[in-house]
GROMACS .gro file of C-alpha atoms in nm:
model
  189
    1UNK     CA    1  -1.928  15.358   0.455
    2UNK     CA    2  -2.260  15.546   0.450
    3UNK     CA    3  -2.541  15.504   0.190
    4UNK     CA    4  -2.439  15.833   0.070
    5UNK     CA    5  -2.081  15.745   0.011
    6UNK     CA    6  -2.164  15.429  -0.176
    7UNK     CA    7  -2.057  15.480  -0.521
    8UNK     CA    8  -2.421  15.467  -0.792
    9UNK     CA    9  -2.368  15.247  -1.066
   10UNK     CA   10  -2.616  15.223  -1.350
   11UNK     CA   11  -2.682  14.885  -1.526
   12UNK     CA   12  -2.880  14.853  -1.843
   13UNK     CA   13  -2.937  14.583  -2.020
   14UNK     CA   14  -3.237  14.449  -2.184
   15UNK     CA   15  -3.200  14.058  -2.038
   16UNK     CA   16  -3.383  14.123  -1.724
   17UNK     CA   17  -3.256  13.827  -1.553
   18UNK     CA   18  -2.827  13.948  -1.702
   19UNK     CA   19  -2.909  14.263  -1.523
   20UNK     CA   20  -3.040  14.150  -1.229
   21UNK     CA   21  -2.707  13.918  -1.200
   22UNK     CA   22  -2.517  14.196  -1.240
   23UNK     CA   23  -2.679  14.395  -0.953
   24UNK     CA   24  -2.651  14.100  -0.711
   25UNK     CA   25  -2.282  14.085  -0.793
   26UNK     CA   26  -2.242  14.451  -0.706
   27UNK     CA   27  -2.541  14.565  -0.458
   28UNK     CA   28  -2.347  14.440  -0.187
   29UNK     CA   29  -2.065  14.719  -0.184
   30UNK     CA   30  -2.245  14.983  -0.444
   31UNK     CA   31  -2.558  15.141  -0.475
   32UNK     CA   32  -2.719  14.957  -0.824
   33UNK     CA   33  -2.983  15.110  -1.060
   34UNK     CA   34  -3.113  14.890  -1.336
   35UNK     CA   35  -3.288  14.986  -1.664
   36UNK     CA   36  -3.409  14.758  -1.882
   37UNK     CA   37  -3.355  15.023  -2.238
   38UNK     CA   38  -3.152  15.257  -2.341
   39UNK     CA   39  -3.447  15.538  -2.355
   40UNK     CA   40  -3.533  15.455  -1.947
   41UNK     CA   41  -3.141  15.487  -1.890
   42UNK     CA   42  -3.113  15.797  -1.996
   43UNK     CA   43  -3.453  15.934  -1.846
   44UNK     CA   44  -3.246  15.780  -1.497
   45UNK     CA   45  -2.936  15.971  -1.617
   46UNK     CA   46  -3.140  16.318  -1.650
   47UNK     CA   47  -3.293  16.246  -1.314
   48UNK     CA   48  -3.015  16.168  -1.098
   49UNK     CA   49  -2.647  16.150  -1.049
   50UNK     CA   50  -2.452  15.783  -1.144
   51UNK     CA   51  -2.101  15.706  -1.085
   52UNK     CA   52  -2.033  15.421  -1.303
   53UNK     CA   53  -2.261  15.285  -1.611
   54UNK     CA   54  -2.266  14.928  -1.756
   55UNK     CA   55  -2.398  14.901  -2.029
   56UNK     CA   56  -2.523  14.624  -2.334
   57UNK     CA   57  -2.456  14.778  -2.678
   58UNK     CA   58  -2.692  14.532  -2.860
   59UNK     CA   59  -3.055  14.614  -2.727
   60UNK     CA   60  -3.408  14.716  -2.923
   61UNK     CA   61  -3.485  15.055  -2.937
   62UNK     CA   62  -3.209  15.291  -2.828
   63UNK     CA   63  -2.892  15.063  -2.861
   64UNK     CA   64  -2.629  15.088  -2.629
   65UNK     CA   65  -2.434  15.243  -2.856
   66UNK     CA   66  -2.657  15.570  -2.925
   67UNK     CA   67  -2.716  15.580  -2.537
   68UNK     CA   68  -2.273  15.627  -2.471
   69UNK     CA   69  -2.296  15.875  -2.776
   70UNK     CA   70  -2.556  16.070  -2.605
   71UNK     CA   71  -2.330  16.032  -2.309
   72UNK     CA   72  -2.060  16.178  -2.425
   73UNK     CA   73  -2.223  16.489  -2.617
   74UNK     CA   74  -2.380  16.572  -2.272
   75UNK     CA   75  -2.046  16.548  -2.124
   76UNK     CA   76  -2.118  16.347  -1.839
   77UNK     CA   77  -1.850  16.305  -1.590
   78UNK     CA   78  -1.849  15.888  -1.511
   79UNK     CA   79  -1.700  15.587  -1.629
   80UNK     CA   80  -1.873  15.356  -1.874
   81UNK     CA   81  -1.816  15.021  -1.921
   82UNK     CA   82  -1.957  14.821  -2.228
   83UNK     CA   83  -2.068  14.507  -2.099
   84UNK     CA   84  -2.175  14.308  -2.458
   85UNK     CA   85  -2.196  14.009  -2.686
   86UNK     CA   86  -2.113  14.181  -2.932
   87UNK     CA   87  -1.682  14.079  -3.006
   88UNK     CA   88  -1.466  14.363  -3.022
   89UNK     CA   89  -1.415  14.524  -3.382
   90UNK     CA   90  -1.208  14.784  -3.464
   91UNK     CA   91  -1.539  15.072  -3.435
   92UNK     CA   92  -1.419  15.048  -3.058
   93UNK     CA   93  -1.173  15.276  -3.128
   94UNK     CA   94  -1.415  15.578  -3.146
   95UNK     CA   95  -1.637  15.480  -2.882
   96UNK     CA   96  -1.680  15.687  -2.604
   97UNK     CA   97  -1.660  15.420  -2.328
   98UNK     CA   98  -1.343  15.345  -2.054
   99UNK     CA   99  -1.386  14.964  -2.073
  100UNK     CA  100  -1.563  14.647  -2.296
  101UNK     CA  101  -1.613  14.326  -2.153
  102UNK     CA  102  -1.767  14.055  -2.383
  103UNK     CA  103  -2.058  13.812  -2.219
  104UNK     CA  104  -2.064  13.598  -2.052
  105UNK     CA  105  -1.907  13.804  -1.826
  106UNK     CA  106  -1.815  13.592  -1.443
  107UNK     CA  107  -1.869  13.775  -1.115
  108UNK     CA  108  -1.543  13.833  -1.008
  109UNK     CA  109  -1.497  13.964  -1.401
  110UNK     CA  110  -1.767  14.238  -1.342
  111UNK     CA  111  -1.605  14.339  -1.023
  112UNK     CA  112  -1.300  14.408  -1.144
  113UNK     CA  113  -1.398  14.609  -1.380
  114UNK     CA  114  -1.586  14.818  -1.180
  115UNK     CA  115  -1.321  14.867  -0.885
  116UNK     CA  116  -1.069  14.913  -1.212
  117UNK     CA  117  -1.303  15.168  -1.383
  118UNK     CA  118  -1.367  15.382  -1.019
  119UNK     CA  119  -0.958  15.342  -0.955
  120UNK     CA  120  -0.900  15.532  -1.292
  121UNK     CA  121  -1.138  15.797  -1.214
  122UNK     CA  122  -1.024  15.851  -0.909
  123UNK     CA  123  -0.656  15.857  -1.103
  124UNK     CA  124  -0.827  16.079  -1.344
  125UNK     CA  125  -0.895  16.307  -1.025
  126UNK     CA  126  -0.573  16.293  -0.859
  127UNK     CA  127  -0.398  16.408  -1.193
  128UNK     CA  128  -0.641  16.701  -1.237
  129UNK     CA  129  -0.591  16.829  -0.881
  130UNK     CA  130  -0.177  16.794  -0.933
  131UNK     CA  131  -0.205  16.973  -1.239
  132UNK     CA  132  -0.374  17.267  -1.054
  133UNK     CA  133  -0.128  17.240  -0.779
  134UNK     CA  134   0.128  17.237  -1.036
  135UNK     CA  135   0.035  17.521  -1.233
  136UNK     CA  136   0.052  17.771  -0.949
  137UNK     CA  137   0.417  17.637  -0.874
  138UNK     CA  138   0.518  17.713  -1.200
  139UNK     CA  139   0.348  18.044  -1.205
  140UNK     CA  140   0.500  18.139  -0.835
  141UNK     CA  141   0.837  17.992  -0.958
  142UNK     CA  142   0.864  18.222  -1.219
  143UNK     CA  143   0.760  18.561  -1.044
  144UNK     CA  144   0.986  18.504  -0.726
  145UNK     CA  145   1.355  18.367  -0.631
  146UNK     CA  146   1.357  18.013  -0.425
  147UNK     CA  147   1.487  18.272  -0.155
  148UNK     CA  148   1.170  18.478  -0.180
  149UNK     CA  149   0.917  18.159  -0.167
  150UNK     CA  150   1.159  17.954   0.161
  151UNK     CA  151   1.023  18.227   0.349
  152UNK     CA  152   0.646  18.182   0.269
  153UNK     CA  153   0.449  17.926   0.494
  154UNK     CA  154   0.174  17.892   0.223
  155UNK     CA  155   0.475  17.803  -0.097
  156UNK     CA  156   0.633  17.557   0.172
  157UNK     CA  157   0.348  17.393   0.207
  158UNK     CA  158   0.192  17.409  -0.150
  159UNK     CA  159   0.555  17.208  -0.199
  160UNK     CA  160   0.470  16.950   0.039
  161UNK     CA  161   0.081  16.926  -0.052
  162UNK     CA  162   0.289  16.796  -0.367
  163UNK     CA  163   0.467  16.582  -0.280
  164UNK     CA  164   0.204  16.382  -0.100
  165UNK     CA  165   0.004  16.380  -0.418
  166UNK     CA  166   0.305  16.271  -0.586
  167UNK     CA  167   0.336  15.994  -0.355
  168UNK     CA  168  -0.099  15.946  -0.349
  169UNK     CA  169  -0.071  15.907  -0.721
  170UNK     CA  170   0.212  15.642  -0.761
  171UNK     CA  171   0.019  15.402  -0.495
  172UNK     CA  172  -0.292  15.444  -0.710
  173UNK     CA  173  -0.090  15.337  -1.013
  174UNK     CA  174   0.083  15.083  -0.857
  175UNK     CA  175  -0.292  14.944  -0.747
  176UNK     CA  176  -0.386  14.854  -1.109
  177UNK     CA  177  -0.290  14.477  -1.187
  178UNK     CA  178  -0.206  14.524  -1.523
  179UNK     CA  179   0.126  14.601  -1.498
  180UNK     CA  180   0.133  14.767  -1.827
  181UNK     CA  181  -0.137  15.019  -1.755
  182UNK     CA  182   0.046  15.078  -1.388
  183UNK     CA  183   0.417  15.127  -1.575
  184UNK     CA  184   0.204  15.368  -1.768
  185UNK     CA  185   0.048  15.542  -1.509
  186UNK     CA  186   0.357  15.594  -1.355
  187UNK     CA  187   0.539  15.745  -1.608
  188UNK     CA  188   0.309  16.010  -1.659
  189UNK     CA  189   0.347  16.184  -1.329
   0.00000   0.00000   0.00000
């Protein structure tokens, strides 16, 4: 893998010495940004493209919190992953964040959630560019007879781009280790 195909993930938290454990654990097989506030992560998120951000909710200033809010009213197309002291309340609900792990958090749990956050967004992806493929099925489905569309190269093989998506998207489900979440996955396509 290149340096520019190494996914960019973004780690703030305001324990210097957390945050440099977590880019040790992940500098290895990532490219790793850290910010030590929530006002310098999103100057880094204005200035540059990111992946994948961890994030501590609790932190002075600009909590975590306010920093996935801003986030998500920019619409910002990555994964974030809360990565707190802070237990788990019900206000989690309404947070705009794909995962929470509560500190002390162990290598191998960090890891995981980062390969587990990137395999849903690249889940997320494979859905979206089904759903496109699907659409113009439907729509050439229902203008011309299954005698009409045999006999055109480009429907044959819109059928069979398909059906390896199909089969793309059940071996990314079936990757997840919670078999709940994969049994979900599943079902949906």
């Amino acid at each position: 893998m290149t340096e520019e195909d190494r996914k960019t993930v973004l780690i703030v938290d305001d324990e210097e010495m957390v945050a440099e454990s977590y880019e040790l654990y992940l500098q290895d097989d990532y490219e790793t940004i850290v910010e030590l506030s929530g006002g310098a992560a999103l100057m880094e998120l204005d200035q540059r493209e990111v992946d994948l951000v961890l994030i501590d909710r609790r932190m002075p200033g600009m909590s975590g919190d306010v920093v996935v809010d801003h986030i998500d009213k920019w619409d910002m197309d990555f994964q974030v992953v809360m990565v707190t002291a802070v237990d788990p309340d019900i206000d989690i609900i309404d947070m705009p964040c794909d995962g929470y792990l509560t500190k002390p958090v162990s290598e191998d749990e960090l890891v995981d959630a980062v390969e587990r956050a990137f395999l849903i967004d690249h889940y997320e992806d494979l859905i979206a560019e089904y759903n496109q493929l699907s659409e113009k099925y439907e729509v050439l489905t229902s203008q011309f007879s299954s005698r009409e569309l045999s006999n055109k190269k480009r429907f044959t093989e819109l059928e069979a781009q398909m059906e390896e998506m199909e089969a793309e998207i059940a071996d990314t489900a079936a990757q997840f280790s919670d078999s709940k979440l994969s049994d979900a996955f599943s079902r949906l396509h």
